[in-house]
mmCIF file as gemmi writes it, N, C-alpha and C atoms, coordinates in Angstrom:
data_model
loop_
_atom_site.group_PDB
_atom_site.id
_atom_site.type_symbol
_atom_site.label_atom_id
_atom_site.label_alt_id
_atom_site.label_comp_id
_atom_site.label_asym_id
_atom_site.label_entity_id
_atom_site.label_seq_id
_atom_site.pdbx_PDB_ins_code
_atom_site.Cartn_x
_atom_site.Cartn_y
_atom_site.Cartn_z
_atom_site.occupancy
_atom_site.B_iso_or_equiv
_atom_site.pdbx_formal_charge
_atom_site.auth_seq_id
_atom_site.auth_asym_id
_atom_site.pdbx_PDB_model_num
ATOM 1 N N . MET Axp A 1 ? 50.525 -158.655 -77.96 1 0 ? 1 A 1
ATOM 2 C CA . MET Axp A 1 ? 51.2 -157.51 -78.756 1 0 ? 1 A 1
ATOM 3 C C . MET Axp A 1 ? 52.205 -156.583 -77.842 1 0 ? 1 A 1
ATOM 4 N N . ALA Axp A 2 ? 52.151 -156.651 -76.631 1 0 ? 2 A 1
ATOM 5 C CA . ALA Axp A 2 ? 53.141 -155.903 -75.792 1 0 ? 2 A 1
ATOM 6 C C . ALA Axp A 2 ? 54.134 -156.875 -75.622 1 0 ? 2 A 1
ATOM 7 N N . ASP Axp A 3 ? 54.166 -158.27 -75.695 1 0 ? 3 A 1
ATOM 8 C CA . ASP Axp A 3 ? 55.14 -159.065 -75.699 1 0 ? 3 A 1
ATOM 9 C C . ASP Axp A 3 ? 56.183 -158.952 -76.656 1 0 ? 3 A 1
ATOM 10 N N . ALA Axp A 4 ? 55.382 -158.609 -78.273 1 0 ? 4 A 1
ATOM 11 C CA . ALA Axp A 4 ? 56.036 -158.289 -79.358 1 0 ? 4 A 1
ATOM 12 C C . ALA Axp A 4 ? 56.772 -157.041 -79.337 1 0 ? 4 A 1
ATOM 13 N N . ILE Axp A 5 ? 56.051 -155.899 -78.86 1 0 ? 5 A 1
ATOM 14 C CA . ILE Axp A 5 ? 56.944 -155.055 -78.594 1 0 ? 5 A 1
ATOM 15 C C . ILE Axp A 5 ? 58.126 -154.757 -77.891 1 0 ? 5 A 1
ATOM 16 N N . THR Axp A 6 ? 57.843 -155.271 -76.514 1 0 ? 6 A 1
ATOM 17 C CA . THR Axp A 6 ? 59.021 -155.542 -75.612 1 0 ? 6 A 1
ATOM 18 C C . THR Axp A 6 ? 60.171 -156.402 -76.05 1 0 ? 6 A 1
ATOM 19 N N . SER Axp A 7 ? 59.913 -157.384 -77.033 1 0 ? 7 A 1
ATOM 20 C CA . SER Axp A 7 ? 61.083 -158.239 -77.297 1 0 ? 7 A 1
ATOM 21 C C . SER Axp A 7 ? 61.748 -157.334 -78.364 1 0 ? 7 A 1
ATOM 22 N N . LEU Axp A 8 ? 60.843 -156.966 -79.499 1 0 ? 8 A 1
ATOM 23 C CA . LEU Axp A 8 ? 61.794 -156.018 -80.536 1 0 ? 8 A 1
ATOM 24 C C . LEU Axp A 8 ? 62.4 -154.772 -79.992 1 0 ? 8 A 1
ATOM 25 N N . ILE Axp A 9 ? 61.913 -154.278 -79.04 1 0 ? 9 A 1
ATOM 26 C CA . ILE Axp A 9 ? 62.955 -153.294 -78.091 1 0 ? 9 A 1
ATOM 27 C C . ILE Axp A 9 ? 64.162 -153.833 -77.543 1 0 ? 9 A 1
ATOM 28 N N . GLY Axp A 10 ? 63.992 -154.959 -76.89 1 0 ? 10 A 1
ATOM 29 C CA . GLY Axp A 10 ? 65 -155.634 -76.486 1 0 ? 10 A 1
ATOM 30 C C . GLY Axp A 10 ? 66.12 -156.105 -77.377 1 0 ? 10 A 1
ATOM 31 N N . GLY Axp A 11 ? 65.467 -156.572 -78.455 1 0 ? 11 A 1
ATOM 32 C CA . GLY Axp A 11 ? 66.426 -156.953 -79.745 1 0 ? 11 A 1
ATOM 33 C C . GLY Axp A 11 ? 67.32 -156.201 -80.498 1 0 ? 11 A 1
ATOM 34 N N . VAL Axp A 12 ? 66.595 -154.804 -80.347 1 0 ? 12 A 1
ATOM 35 C CA . VAL Axp A 12 ? 67.483 -153.756 -80.857 1 0 ? 12 A 1
ATOM 36 C C . VAL Axp A 12 ? 68.638 -153.197 -79.91 1 0 ? 12 A 1
ATOM 37 N N . LEU Axp A 13 ? 68.033 -153.078 -78.696 1 0 ? 13 A 1
ATOM 38 C CA . LEU Axp A 13 ? 69.306 -152.463 -77.55 1 0 ? 13 A 1
ATOM 39 C C . LEU Axp A 13 ? 70.214 -153.716 -77.553 1 0 ? 13 A 1
ATOM 40 N N . MET Axp A 14 ? 70.065 -155.115 -77.511 1 0 ? 14 A 1
ATOM 41 C CA . MET Axp A 14 ? 70.964 -155.977 -77.476 1 0 ? 14 A 1
ATOM 42 C C . MET Axp A 14 ? 71.896 -155.88 -78.862 1 0 ? 14 A 1
ATOM 43 N N . THR Axp A 15 ? 71.135 -155.694 -80.055 1 0 ? 15 A 1
ATOM 44 C CA . THR Axp A 15 ? 72.095 -155.853 -81.103 1 0 ? 15 A 1
ATOM 45 C C . THR Axp A 15 ? 72.952 -154.577 -81.257 1 0 ? 15 A 1
ATOM 46 N N . ALA Axp A 16 ? 72.561 -153.32 -80.834 1 0 ? 16 A 1
ATOM 47 C CA . ALA Axp A 16 ? 73.27 -152.451 -80.734 1 0 ? 16 A 1
ATOM 48 C C . ALA Axp A 16 ? 74.339 -152.474 -79.922 1 0 ? 16 A 1
ATOM 49 N N . PHE Axp A 17 ? 74.208 -152.998 -78.862 1 0 ? 17 A 1
ATOM 50 C CA . PHE Axp A 17 ? 75.225 -153.25 -77.277 1 0 ? 17 A 1
ATOM 51 C C . PHE Axp A 17 ? 76.29 -154.28 -78.333 1 0 ? 17 A 1
ATOM 52 N N . ILE Axp A 18 ? 75.875 -155.227 -78.843 1 0 ? 18 A 1
ATOM 53 C CA . ILE Axp A 18 ? 76.716 -156.474 -79.097 1 0 ? 18 A 1
ATOM 54 C C . ILE Axp A 18 ? 77.531 -155.595 -80.249 1 0 ? 18 A 1
ATOM 55 N N . LEU Axp A 19 ? 77.053 -154.961 -81.217 1 0 ? 19 A 1
ATOM 56 C CA . LEU Axp A 19 ? 77.778 -154.488 -82.361 1 0 ? 19 A 1
ATOM 57 C C . LEU Axp A 19 ? 78.996 -153.444 -81.917 1 0 ? 19 A 1
ATOM 58 N N . LEU Axp A 20 ? 78.288 -152.54 -80.808 1 0 ? 20 A 1
ATOM 59 C CA . LEU Axp A 20 ? 79.532 -151.875 -80.288 1 0 ? 20 A 1
ATOM 60 C C . LEU Axp A 20 ? 80.665 -152.352 -80.028 1 0 ? 20 A 1
ATOM 61 N N . ILE Axp A 21 ? 80.444 -153.551 -78.942 1 0 ? 21 A 1
ATOM 62 C CA . ILE Axp A 21 ? 81.405 -154.067 -78.595 1 0 ? 21 A 1
ATOM 63 C C . ILE Axp A 21 ? 82.417 -154.8 -79.72 1 0 ? 21 A 1
ATOM 64 N N . VAL Axp A 22 ? 81.774 -155.574 -80.468 1 0 ? 22 A 1
ATOM 65 C CA . VAL Axp A 22 ? 82.519 -156.31 -81.696 1 0 ? 22 A 1
ATOM 66 C C . VAL Axp A 22 ? 82.959 -155.117 -82.631 1 0 ? 22 A 1
ATOM 67 N N . ALA Axp A 23 ? 82.537 -154.041 -82.721 1 0 ? 23 A 1
ATOM 68 C CA . ALA Axp A 23 ? 83.43 -153.048 -83.57 1 0 ? 23 A 1
ATOM 69 C C . ALA Axp A 23 ? 84.594 -152.461 -82.697 1 0 ? 23 A 1
ATOM 70 N N . LYS Axp A 24 ? 84.522 -152.288 -81.55 1 0 ? 24 A 1
ATOM 71 C CA . LYS Axp A 24 ? 85.526 -151.738 -80.739 1 0 ? 24 A 1
ATOM 72 C C . LYS Axp A 24 ? 86.654 -152.909 -80.712 1 0 ? 24 A 1
ATOM 73 N N . LEU Axp A 25 ? 86.434 -154.165 -80.48 1 0 ? 25 A 1
ATOM 74 C CA . LEU Axp A 25 ? 87.33 -155.025 -80.434 1 0 ? 25 A 1
ATOM 75 C C . LEU Axp A 25 ? 88.004 -155.477 -81.976 1 0 ? 25 A 1
ATOM 76 N N . ASN Axp A 26 ? 87.373 -155.559 -82.731 1 0 ? 26 A 1
ATOM 77 C CA . ASN Axp A 26 ? 87.687 -155.625 -84.486 1 0 ? 26 A 1
ATOM 78 C C . ASN Axp A 26 ? 88.363 -157.045 -84.582 1 0 ? 26 A 1
ATOM 79 N N . GLN Axp A 27 ? 87.625 -157.901 -84.321 1 0 ? 27 A 1
ATOM 80 C CA . GLN Axp A 27 ? 88.293 -159.179 -84.522 1 0 ? 27 A 1
ATOM 81 C C . GLN Axp A 27 ? 87.419 -160.22 -85.317 1 0 ? 27 A 1
ATOM 82 N N . LEU Axp A 28 ? 87.767 -160.9 -86.49 1 0 ? 28 A 1
ATOM 83 C CA . LEU Axp A 28 ? 87.057 -161.541 -87.314 1 0 ? 28 A 1
ATOM 84 C C . LEU Axp A 28 ? 86.058 -162.722 -86.537 1 0 ? 28 A 1
ATOM 85 N N . PRO Axp A 29 ? 86.845 -163.751 -85.737 1 0 ? 29 A 1
ATOM 86 C CA . PRO Axp A 29 ? 86.039 -164.714 -85.216 1 0 ? 29 A 1
ATOM 87 C C . PRO Axp A 29 ? 85.066 -163.949 -84.328 1 0 ? 29 A 1
ATOM 88 N N . LEU Axp A 30 ? 84.97 -162.846 -83.609 1 0 ? 30 A 1
ATOM 89 C CA . LEU Axp A 30 ? 84.177 -162.373 -83.025 1 0 ? 30 A 1
ATOM 90 C C . LEU Axp A 30 ? 82.893 -161.728 -83.599 1 0 ? 30 A 1
ATOM 91 N N . TRP Axp A 31 ? 83.323 -161.219 -84.73 1 0 ? 31 A 1
ATOM 92 C CA . TRP Axp A 31 ? 82.108 -160.755 -85.717 1 0 ? 31 A 1
ATOM 93 C C . TRP Axp A 31 ? 81.411 -162.091 -86.124 1 0 ? 31 A 1
ATOM 94 N N . ILE Axp A 32 ? 82.035 -163.012 -86.427 1 0 ? 32 A 1
ATOM 95 C CA . ILE Axp A 32 ? 81.278 -164.282 -86.935 1 0 ? 32 A 1
ATOM 96 C C . ILE Axp A 32 ? 80.384 -164.995 -86.066 1 0 ? 32 A 1
ATOM 97 N N . ILE Axp A 33 ? 80.973 -164.974 -85.015 1 0 ? 33 A 1
ATOM 98 C CA . ILE Axp A 33 ? 80.124 -165.527 -83.772 1 0 ? 33 A 1
ATOM 99 C C . ILE Axp A 33 ? 78.89 -164.426 -83.046 1 0 ? 33 A 1
ATOM 100 N N . SER Axp A 34 ? 79.13 -163.216 -83.475 1 0 ? 34 A 1
ATOM 101 C CA . SER Axp A 34 ? 78.231 -162.197 -83.027 1 0 ? 34 A 1
ATOM 102 C C . SER Axp A 34 ? 76.914 -162.377 -84.098 1 0 ? 34 A 1
ATOM 103 N N . LEU Axp A 35 ? 77.459 -162.403 -85.515 1 0 ? 35 A 1
ATOM 104 C CA . LEU Axp A 35 ? 76.211 -162.311 -86.262 1 0 ? 35 A 1
ATOM 105 C C . LEU Axp A 35 ? 75.585 -163.52 -86.247 1 0 ? 35 A 1
ATOM 106 N N . VAL Axp A 36 ? 76.126 -164.864 -85.91 1 0 ? 36 A 1
ATOM 107 C CA . VAL Axp A 36 ? 75.359 -166.079 -85.6 1 0 ? 36 A 1
ATOM 108 C C . VAL Axp A 36 ? 74.531 -165.854 -84.381 1 0 ? 36 A 1
ATOM 109 N N . GLY Axp A 37 ? 74.887 -165.384 -83.485 1 0 ? 37 A 1
ATOM 110 C CA . GLY Axp A 37 ? 74.486 -165.046 -82.355 1 0 ? 37 A 1
ATOM 111 C C . GLY Axp A 37 ? 72.839 -164.236 -82.671 1 0 ? 37 A 1
ATOM 112 N N . LEU Axp A 38 ? 73.276 -163.128 -83.378 1 0 ? 38 A 1
ATOM 113 C CA . LEU Axp A 38 ? 72.319 -162.278 -83.522 1 0 ? 38 A 1
ATOM 114 C C . LEU Axp A 38 ? 71.191 -162.594 -84.444 1 0 ? 38 A 1
ATOM 115 N N . ALA Axp A 39 ? 71.384 -163.689 -85.488 1 0 ? 39 A 1
ATOM 116 C CA . ALA Axp A 39 ? 70.535 -164.247 -86.332 1 0 ? 39 A 1
ATOM 117 C C . ALA Axp A 39 ? 69.771 -165.317 -85.449 1 0 ? 39 A 1
ATOM 118 N N . LEU Axp A 40 ? 70.265 -166.015 -84.485 1 0 ? 40 A 1
ATOM 119 C CA . LEU Axp A 40 ? 69.58 -166.736 -83.601 1 0 ? 40 A 1
ATOM 120 C C . LEU Axp A 40 ? 68.637 -166.204 -82.884 1 0 ? 40 A 1
ATOM 121 N N . MET Axp A 41 ? 69.217 -165.136 -82.492 1 0 ? 41 A 1
ATOM 122 C CA . MET Axp A 41 ? 68.012 -164.022 -81.393 1 0 ? 41 A 1
ATOM 123 C C . MET Axp A 41 ? 67.094 -163.517 -82.424 1 0 ? 41 A 1
ATOM 124 N N . ALA Axp A 42 ? 67.117 -163.27 -83.663 1 0 ? 42 A 1
ATOM 125 C CA . ALA Axp A 42 ? 66.012 -162.593 -84.678 1 0 ? 42 A 1
ATOM 126 C C . ALA Axp A 42 ? 65.128 -163.823 -84.733 1 0 ? 42 A 1
ATOM 127 N N . TRP Axp A 43 ? 65.743 -164.954 -85.053 1 0 ? 43 A 1
ATOM 128 C CA . TRP Axp A 43 ? 64.78 -166.159 -85.082 1 0 ? 43 A 1
ATOM 129 C C . TRP Axp A 43 ? 63.97 -166.645 -84.124 1 0 ? 43 A 1
ATOM 130 N N . ALA Axp A 44 ? 64.335 -166.561 -82.606 1 0 ? 44 A 1
ATOM 131 C CA . ALA Axp A 44 ? 63.893 -166.65 -81.489 1 0 ? 44 A 1
ATOM 132 C C . ALA Axp A 44 ? 62.767 -165.55 -81.379 1 0 ? 44 A 1
ATOM 133 N N . ILE Axp A 45 ? 62.935 -164.421 -81.834 1 0 ? 45 A 1
ATOM 134 C CA . ILE Axp A 45 ? 61.909 -163.296 -81.404 1 0 ? 45 A 1
ATOM 135 C C . ILE Axp A 45 ? 60.857 -163.43 -82.5 1 0 ? 45 A 1
ATOM 136 N N . TRP Axp A 46 ? 61.21 -163.968 -83.827 1 0 ? 46 A 1
ATOM 137 C CA . TRP Axp A 46 ? 60.157 -163.898 -84.618 1 0 ? 46 A 1
ATOM 138 C C . TRP Axp A 46 ? 59.192 -165.351 -84.314 1 0 ? 46 A 1
ATOM 139 N N . THR Axp A 47 ? 59.913 -166.598 -83.997 1 0 ? 47 A 1
ATOM 140 C CA . THR Axp A 47 ? 59 -167.749 -83.495 1 0 ? 47 A 1
ATOM 141 C C . THR Axp A 47 ? 58.163 -167.585 -82.282 1 0 ? 47 A 1
ATOM 142 N N . ASP Axp A 48 ? 58.779 -166.614 -81.379 1 0 ? 48 A 1
ATOM 143 C CA . ASP Axp A 48 ? 58.238 -166.623 -79.944 1 0 ? 48 A 1
ATOM 144 C C . ASP Axp A 48 ? 57.097 -165.351 -79.905 1 0 ? 48 A 1
ATOM 145 N N . ALA Axp A 49 ? 57.462 -164.268 -80.585 1 0 ? 49 A 1
ATOM 146 C CA . ALA Axp A 49 ? 56.521 -163.102 -80.314 1 0 ? 49 A 1
ATOM 147 C C . ALA Axp A 49 ? 56.033 -162.714 -81.387 1 0 ? 49 A 1
ATOM 148 N N . LEU Axp A 50 ? 56.385 -162.736 -82.737 1 0 ? 50 A 1
ATOM 149 C CA . LEU Axp A 50 ? 56.045 -162.092 -83.941 1 0 ? 50 A 1
ATOM 150 C C . LEU Axp A 50 ? 55.04 -163.133 -84.725 1 0 ? 50 A 1
ATOM 151 N N . ALA Axp A 51 ? 55.608 -164.374 -84.682 1 0 ? 51 A 1
ATOM 152 C CA . ALA Axp A 51 ? 54.742 -165.119 -85.784 1 0 ? 51 A 1
ATOM 153 C C . ALA Axp A 51 ? 53.275 -165.225 -84.995 1 0 ? 51 A 1
ATOM 154 N N . PRO Axp A 52 ? 53.033 -165.598 -84.047 1 0 ? 52 A 1
ATOM 155 C CA . PRO Axp A 52 ? 51.728 -165.454 -83.474 1 0 ? 52 A 1
ATOM 156 C C . PRO Axp A 52 ? 51.124 -164.622 -83.796 1 0 ? 52 A 1
ATOM 157 N N . LEU Axp A 53 ? 51.327 -163.4 -84.015 1 0 ? 53 A 1
ATOM 158 C CA . LEU Axp A 53 ? 50.442 -162.476 -84.127 1 0 ? 53 A 1
ATOM 159 C C . LEU Axp A 53 ? 49.943 -162.473 -85.71 1 0 ? 53 A 1
ATOM 160 N N . PHE Axp A 54 ? 50.721 -163.057 -86.627 1 0 ? 54 A 1
ATOM 161 C CA . PHE Axp A 54 ? 50.32 -163.456 -87.903 1 0 ? 54 A 1
ATOM 162 C C . PHE Axp A 54 ? 49.662 -164.592 -88.341 1 0 ? 54 A 1
ATOM 163 N N . ARG Axp A 55 ? 49.284 -165.389 -87.368 1 0 ? 55 A 1
ATOM 164 C CA . ARG Axp A 55 ? 48.508 -166.847 -87.57 1 0 ? 55 A 1
ATOM 165 C C . ARG Axp A 55 ? 47.091 -166.576 -87.429 1 0 ? 55 A 1
ATOM 166 N N . ARG Axp A 56 ? 46.366 -167.031 -87.98 1 0 ? 56 A 1
ATOM 167 C CA . ARG Axp A 56 ? 44.64 -167.163 -87.69 1 0 ? 56 A 1
ATOM 168 C C . ARG Axp A 56 ? 44.634 -168.149 -86.792 1 0 ? 56 A 1
ATOM 169 N N . SER Axp A 57 ? 43.96 -167.716 -85.906 1 0 ? 57 A 1
ATOM 170 C CA . SER Axp A 57 ? 43.445 -169.01 -84.978 1 0 ? 57 A 1
ATOM 171 C C . SER Axp A 57 ? 42.22 -169.566 -85.538 1 0 ? 57 A 1
ATOM 172 N N . ALA Axp A 58 ? 41.883 -170.89 -85.075 1 0 ? 58 A 1
ATOM 173 C CA . ALA Axp A 58 ? 40.537 -171.404 -85.434 1 0 ? 58 A 1
ATOM 174 C C . ALA Axp A 58 ? 39.659 -170.808 -85.148 1 0 ? 58 A 1
ATOM 175 N N . PRO Axp A 59 ? 38.501 -171.012 -85.778 1 0 ? 59 A 1
ATOM 176 C CA . PRO Axp A 59 ? 37.027 -170.347 -85.153 1 0 ? 59 A 1
ATOM 177 C C . PRO Axp A 59 ? 36.699 -171.112 -83.936 1 0 ? 59 A 1
ATOM 178 N N . GLN Axp A 60 ? 36.349 -170.356 -82.953 1 0 ? 60 A 1
ATOM 179 C CA . GLN Axp A 60 ? 35.775 -170.783 -81.637 1 0 ? 60 A 1
ATOM 180 C C . GLN Axp A 60 ? 34.237 -171.169 -82.106 1 0 ? 60 A 1
ATOM 181 N N . ARG Axp A 61 ? 33.714 -172.294 -81.511 1 0 ? 61 A 1
ATOM 182 C CA . ARG Axp A 61 ? 32.655 -172.903 -81.871 1 0 ? 61 A 1
ATOM 183 C C . ARG Axp A 61 ? 31.659 -172.719 -80.294 1 0 ? 61 A 1
């Protein structure tokens, strides 16, 4: 659970930092690449940290 919380906090901070830089430079190709990168980061956080929290584990014998 701590891993999921830490990755969410890191993702939010990184997203804010990237959006500040992109907004300052205001170039369309940079916006496109940044949005693709943010989507990949969100997918990685989901598959690595959040999805395992929602999966049921097999019963132990």
